[in-house]
mmCIF file of C-alpha atoms in Angstrom:
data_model
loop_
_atom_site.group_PDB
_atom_site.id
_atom_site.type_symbol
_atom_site.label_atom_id
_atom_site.label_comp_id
_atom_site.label_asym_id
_atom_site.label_seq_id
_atom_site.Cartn_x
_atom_site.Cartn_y
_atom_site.Cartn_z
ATOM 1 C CA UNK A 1123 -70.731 -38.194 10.537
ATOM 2 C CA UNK A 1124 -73.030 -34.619 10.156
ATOM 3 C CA UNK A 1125 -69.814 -32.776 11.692
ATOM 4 C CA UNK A 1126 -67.605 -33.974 8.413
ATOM 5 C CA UNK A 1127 -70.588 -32.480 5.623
ATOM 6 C CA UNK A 1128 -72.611 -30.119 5.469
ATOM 7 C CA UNK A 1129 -76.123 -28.951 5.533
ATOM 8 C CA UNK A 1130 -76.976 -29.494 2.105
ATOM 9 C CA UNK A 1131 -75.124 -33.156 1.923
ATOM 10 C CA UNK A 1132 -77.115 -33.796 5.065
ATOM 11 C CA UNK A 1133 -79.930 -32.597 2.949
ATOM 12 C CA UNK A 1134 -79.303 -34.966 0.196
ATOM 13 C CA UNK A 1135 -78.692 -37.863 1.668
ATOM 14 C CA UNK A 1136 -82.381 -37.308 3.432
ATOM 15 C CA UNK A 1137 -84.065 -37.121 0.591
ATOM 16 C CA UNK A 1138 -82.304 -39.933 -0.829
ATOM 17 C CA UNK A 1139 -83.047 -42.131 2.577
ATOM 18 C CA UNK A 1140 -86.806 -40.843 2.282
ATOM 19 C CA UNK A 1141 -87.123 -41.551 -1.222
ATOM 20 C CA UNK A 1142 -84.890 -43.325 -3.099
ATOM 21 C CA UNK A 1143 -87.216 -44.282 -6.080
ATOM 22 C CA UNK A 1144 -88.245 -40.086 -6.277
ATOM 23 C CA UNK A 1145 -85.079 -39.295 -6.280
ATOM 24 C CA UNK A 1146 -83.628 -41.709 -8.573
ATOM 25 C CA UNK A 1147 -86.670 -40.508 -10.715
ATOM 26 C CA UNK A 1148 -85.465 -37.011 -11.185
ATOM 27 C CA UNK A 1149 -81.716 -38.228 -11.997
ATOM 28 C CA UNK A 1150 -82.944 -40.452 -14.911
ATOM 29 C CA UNK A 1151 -85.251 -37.391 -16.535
ATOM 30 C CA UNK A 1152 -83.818 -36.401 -20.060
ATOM 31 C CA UNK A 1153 -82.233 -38.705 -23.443
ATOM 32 C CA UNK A 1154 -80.200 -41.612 -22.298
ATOM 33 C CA UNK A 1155 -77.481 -43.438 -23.644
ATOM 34 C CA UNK A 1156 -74.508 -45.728 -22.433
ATOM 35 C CA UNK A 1157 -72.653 -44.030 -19.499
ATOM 36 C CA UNK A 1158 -69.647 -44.929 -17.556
ATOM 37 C CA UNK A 1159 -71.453 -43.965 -14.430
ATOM 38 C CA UNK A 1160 -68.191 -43.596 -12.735
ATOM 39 C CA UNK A 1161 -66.475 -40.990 -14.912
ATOM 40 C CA UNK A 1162 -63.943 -39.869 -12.238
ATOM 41 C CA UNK A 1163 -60.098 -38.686 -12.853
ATOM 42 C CA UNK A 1164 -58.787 -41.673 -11.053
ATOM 43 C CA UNK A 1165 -60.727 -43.995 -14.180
ATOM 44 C CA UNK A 1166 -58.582 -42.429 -16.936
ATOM 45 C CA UNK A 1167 -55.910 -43.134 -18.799
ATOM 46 C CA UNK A 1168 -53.985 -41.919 -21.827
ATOM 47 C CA UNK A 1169 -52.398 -44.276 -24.924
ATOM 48 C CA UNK A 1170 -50.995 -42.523 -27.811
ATOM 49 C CA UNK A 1171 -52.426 -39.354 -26.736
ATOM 50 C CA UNK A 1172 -55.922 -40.461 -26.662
ATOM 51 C CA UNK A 1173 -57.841 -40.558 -23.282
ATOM 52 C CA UNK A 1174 -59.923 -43.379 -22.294
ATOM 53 C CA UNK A 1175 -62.130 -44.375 -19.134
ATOM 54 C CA UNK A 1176 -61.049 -47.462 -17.140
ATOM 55 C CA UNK A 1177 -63.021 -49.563 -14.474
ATOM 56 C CA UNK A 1178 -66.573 -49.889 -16.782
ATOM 57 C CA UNK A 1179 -68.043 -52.367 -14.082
ATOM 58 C CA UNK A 1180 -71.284 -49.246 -13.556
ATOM 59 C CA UNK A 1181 -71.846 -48.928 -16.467
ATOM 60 C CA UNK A 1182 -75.583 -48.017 -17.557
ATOM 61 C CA UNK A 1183 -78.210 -46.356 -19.647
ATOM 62 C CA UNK A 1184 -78.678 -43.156 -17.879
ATOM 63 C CA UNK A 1185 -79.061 -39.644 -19.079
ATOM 64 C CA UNK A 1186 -75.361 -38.766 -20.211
ATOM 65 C CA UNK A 1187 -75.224 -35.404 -17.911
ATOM 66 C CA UNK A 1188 -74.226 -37.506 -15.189
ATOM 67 C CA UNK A 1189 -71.337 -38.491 -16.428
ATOM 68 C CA UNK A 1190 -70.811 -34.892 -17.247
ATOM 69 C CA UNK A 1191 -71.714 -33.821 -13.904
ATOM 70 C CA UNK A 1192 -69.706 -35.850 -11.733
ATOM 71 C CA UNK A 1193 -66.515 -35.441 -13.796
ATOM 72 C CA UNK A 1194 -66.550 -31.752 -13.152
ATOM 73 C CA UNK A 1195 -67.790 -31.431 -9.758
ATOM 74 C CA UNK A 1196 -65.920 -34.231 -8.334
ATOM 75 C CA UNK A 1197 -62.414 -33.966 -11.175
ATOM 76 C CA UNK A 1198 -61.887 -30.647 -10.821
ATOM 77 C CA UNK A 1199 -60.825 -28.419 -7.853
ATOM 78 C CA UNK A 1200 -63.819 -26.119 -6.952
ATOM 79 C CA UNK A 1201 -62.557 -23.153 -7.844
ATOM 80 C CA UNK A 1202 -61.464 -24.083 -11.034
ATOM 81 C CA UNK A 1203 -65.025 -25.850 -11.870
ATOM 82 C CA UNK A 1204 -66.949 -22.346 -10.792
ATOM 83 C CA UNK A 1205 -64.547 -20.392 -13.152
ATOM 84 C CA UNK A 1206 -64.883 -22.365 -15.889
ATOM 85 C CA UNK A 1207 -68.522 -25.118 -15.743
ATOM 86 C CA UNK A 1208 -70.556 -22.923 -17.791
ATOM 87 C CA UNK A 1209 -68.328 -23.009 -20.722
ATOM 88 C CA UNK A 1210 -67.244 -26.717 -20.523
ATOM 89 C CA UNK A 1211 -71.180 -27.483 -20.467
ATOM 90 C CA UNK A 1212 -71.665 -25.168 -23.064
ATOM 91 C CA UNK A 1213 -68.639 -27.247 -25.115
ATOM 92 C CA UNK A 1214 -70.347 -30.513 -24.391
ATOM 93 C CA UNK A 1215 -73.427 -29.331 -25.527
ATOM 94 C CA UNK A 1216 -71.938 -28.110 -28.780
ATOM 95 C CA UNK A 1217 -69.873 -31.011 -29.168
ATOM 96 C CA UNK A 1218 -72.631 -33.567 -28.926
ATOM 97 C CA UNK A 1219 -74.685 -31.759 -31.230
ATOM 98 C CA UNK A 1220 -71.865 -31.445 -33.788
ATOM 99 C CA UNK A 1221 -71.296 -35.315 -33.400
ATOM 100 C CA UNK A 1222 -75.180 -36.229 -34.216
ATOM 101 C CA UNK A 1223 -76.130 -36.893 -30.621
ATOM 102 C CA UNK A 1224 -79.765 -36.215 -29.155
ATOM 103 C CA UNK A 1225 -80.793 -32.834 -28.912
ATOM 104 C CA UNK A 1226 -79.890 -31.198 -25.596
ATOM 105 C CA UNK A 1227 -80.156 -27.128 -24.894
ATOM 106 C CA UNK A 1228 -77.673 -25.532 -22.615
ATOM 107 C CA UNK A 1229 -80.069 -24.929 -20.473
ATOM 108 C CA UNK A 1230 -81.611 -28.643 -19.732
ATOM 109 C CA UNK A 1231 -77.895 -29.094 -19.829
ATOM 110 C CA UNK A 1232 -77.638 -26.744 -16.911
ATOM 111 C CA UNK A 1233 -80.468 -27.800 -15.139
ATOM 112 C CA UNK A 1234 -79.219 -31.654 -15.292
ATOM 113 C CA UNK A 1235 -76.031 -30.462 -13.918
ATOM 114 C CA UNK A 1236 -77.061 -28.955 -11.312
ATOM 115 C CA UNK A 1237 -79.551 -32.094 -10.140
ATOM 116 C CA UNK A 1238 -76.847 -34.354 -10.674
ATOM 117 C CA UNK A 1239 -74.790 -32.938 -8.462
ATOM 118 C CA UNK A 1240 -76.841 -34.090 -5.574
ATOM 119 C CA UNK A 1241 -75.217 -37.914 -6.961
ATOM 120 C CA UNK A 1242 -71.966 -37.093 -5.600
ATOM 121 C CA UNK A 1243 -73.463 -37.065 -2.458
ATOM 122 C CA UNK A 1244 -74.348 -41.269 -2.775
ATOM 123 C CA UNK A 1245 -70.907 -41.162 -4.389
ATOM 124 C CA UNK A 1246 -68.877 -40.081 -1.848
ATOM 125 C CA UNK A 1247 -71.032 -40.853 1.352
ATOM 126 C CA UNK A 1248 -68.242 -44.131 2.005
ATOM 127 C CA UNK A 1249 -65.460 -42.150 2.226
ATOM 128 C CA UNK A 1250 -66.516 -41.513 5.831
ATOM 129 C CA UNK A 1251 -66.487 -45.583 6.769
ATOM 130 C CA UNK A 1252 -64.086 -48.155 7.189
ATOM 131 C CA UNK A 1253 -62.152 -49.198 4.657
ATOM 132 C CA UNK A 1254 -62.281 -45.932 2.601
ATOM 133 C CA UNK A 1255 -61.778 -44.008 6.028
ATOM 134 C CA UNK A 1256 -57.831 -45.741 6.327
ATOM 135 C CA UNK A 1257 -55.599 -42.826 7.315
ATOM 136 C CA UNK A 1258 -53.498 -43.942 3.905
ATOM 137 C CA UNK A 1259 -56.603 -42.388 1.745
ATOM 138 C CA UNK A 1260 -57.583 -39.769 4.288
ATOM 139 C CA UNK A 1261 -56.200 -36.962 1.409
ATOM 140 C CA UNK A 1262 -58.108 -38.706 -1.134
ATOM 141 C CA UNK A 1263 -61.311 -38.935 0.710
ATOM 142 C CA UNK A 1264 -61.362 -35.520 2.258
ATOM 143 C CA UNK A 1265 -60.943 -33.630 -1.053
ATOM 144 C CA UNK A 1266 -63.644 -36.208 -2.933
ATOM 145 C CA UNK A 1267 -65.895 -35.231 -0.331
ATOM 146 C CA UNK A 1268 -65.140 -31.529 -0.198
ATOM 147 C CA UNK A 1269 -65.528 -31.353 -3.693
ATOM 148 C CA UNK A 1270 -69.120 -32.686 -3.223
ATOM 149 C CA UNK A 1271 -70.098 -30.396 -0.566
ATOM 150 C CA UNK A 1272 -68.401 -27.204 -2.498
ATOM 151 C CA UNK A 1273 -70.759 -28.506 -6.043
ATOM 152 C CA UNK A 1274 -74.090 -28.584 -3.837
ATOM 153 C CA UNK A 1275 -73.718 -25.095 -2.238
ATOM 154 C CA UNK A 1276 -72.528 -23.966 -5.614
ATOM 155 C CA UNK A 1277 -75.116 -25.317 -7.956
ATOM 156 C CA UNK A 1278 -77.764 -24.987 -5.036
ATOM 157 C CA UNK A 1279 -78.685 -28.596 -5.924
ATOM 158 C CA UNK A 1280 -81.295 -28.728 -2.537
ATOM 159 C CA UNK A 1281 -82.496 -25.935 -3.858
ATOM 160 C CA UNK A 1282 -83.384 -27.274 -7.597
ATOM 161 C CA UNK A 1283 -84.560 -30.651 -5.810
ATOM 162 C CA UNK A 1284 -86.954 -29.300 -3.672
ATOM 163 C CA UNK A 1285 -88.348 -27.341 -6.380
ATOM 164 C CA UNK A 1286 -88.500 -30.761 -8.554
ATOM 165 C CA UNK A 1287 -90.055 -32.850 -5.906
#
């Protein structure tokens, strides 16, 4: 499926193939606590004006960024994330120190953004085969996996891996 993705997916999911444990490695890197893991719109709801995450059958103890991470590059039309990531990161940041959490700078902030990016590759990778391919999700699919293509050329996530590694 290289014609539906693009070079840096491709990249991705090569390093990912080559070395899952390396890669896997770098994602975990930072202060941990319980995650979703699949913090995507289509998990929310809202009661009483309160939002809440459905569908908690991932969840983990992972370094909370990718949570972050995924929610904006794969929630939010490209555009809109470019315009405005730096200052939602920024608000996390602020918010979780605020609340008590861990320390976290906005620029290890930025960093783990960036390299957890490169998830939404192994997140979206079975759009492309049956049954996620069904014409009746094609819309869905597409624009999940556009959105991960547009975050790794954006956030030049081969480029932070490489440099990693």
């Amino acid at each position: 499926h290289a014609d539906k993705v693009s070079a840096a997916y491709l990249e991705v999911a090569q390093r990912y193939a080559d070395d899952p444990e390396g890669v896997e490695a770098l994602w975990a890197r930072g202060p941990r606590t319980l995650i979703h893991a699949d913090a995507h719109i289509g998990n929310l709801f809202v009661d009483a004006g309160r939002v809440g995450f459905l569908d908690w059958g991932m969840l983990c103890v992972y370094p909370a960024m990718r949570d972050v991470s995924f929610f904006l590059t794969m929630g939010m039309d490209a555009l809109e994330r470019k315009r405005c990531e730096r200052d939602l990161v920024r608000h996390y940041v602020d918010t979780r120190r605020a609340l008590g959490g861990s320390p976290l700078s906005f620029d290890d902030a930025w960093t783990a953004h960036r390299l957890h990016a490169a998830y939404t590759v192994i997140a979206s990778f079975l759009t492309m085969v049956p049954p996620y391919d069904a014409e009746s999700r094609r819309v869905f699919t597409e624009a999940f996996r556009a959105r991960s293509i547009a975050s790794l050329d954006d956030l030049d996530s081969v480029g932070l891996l490489a440099s990693l590694s």
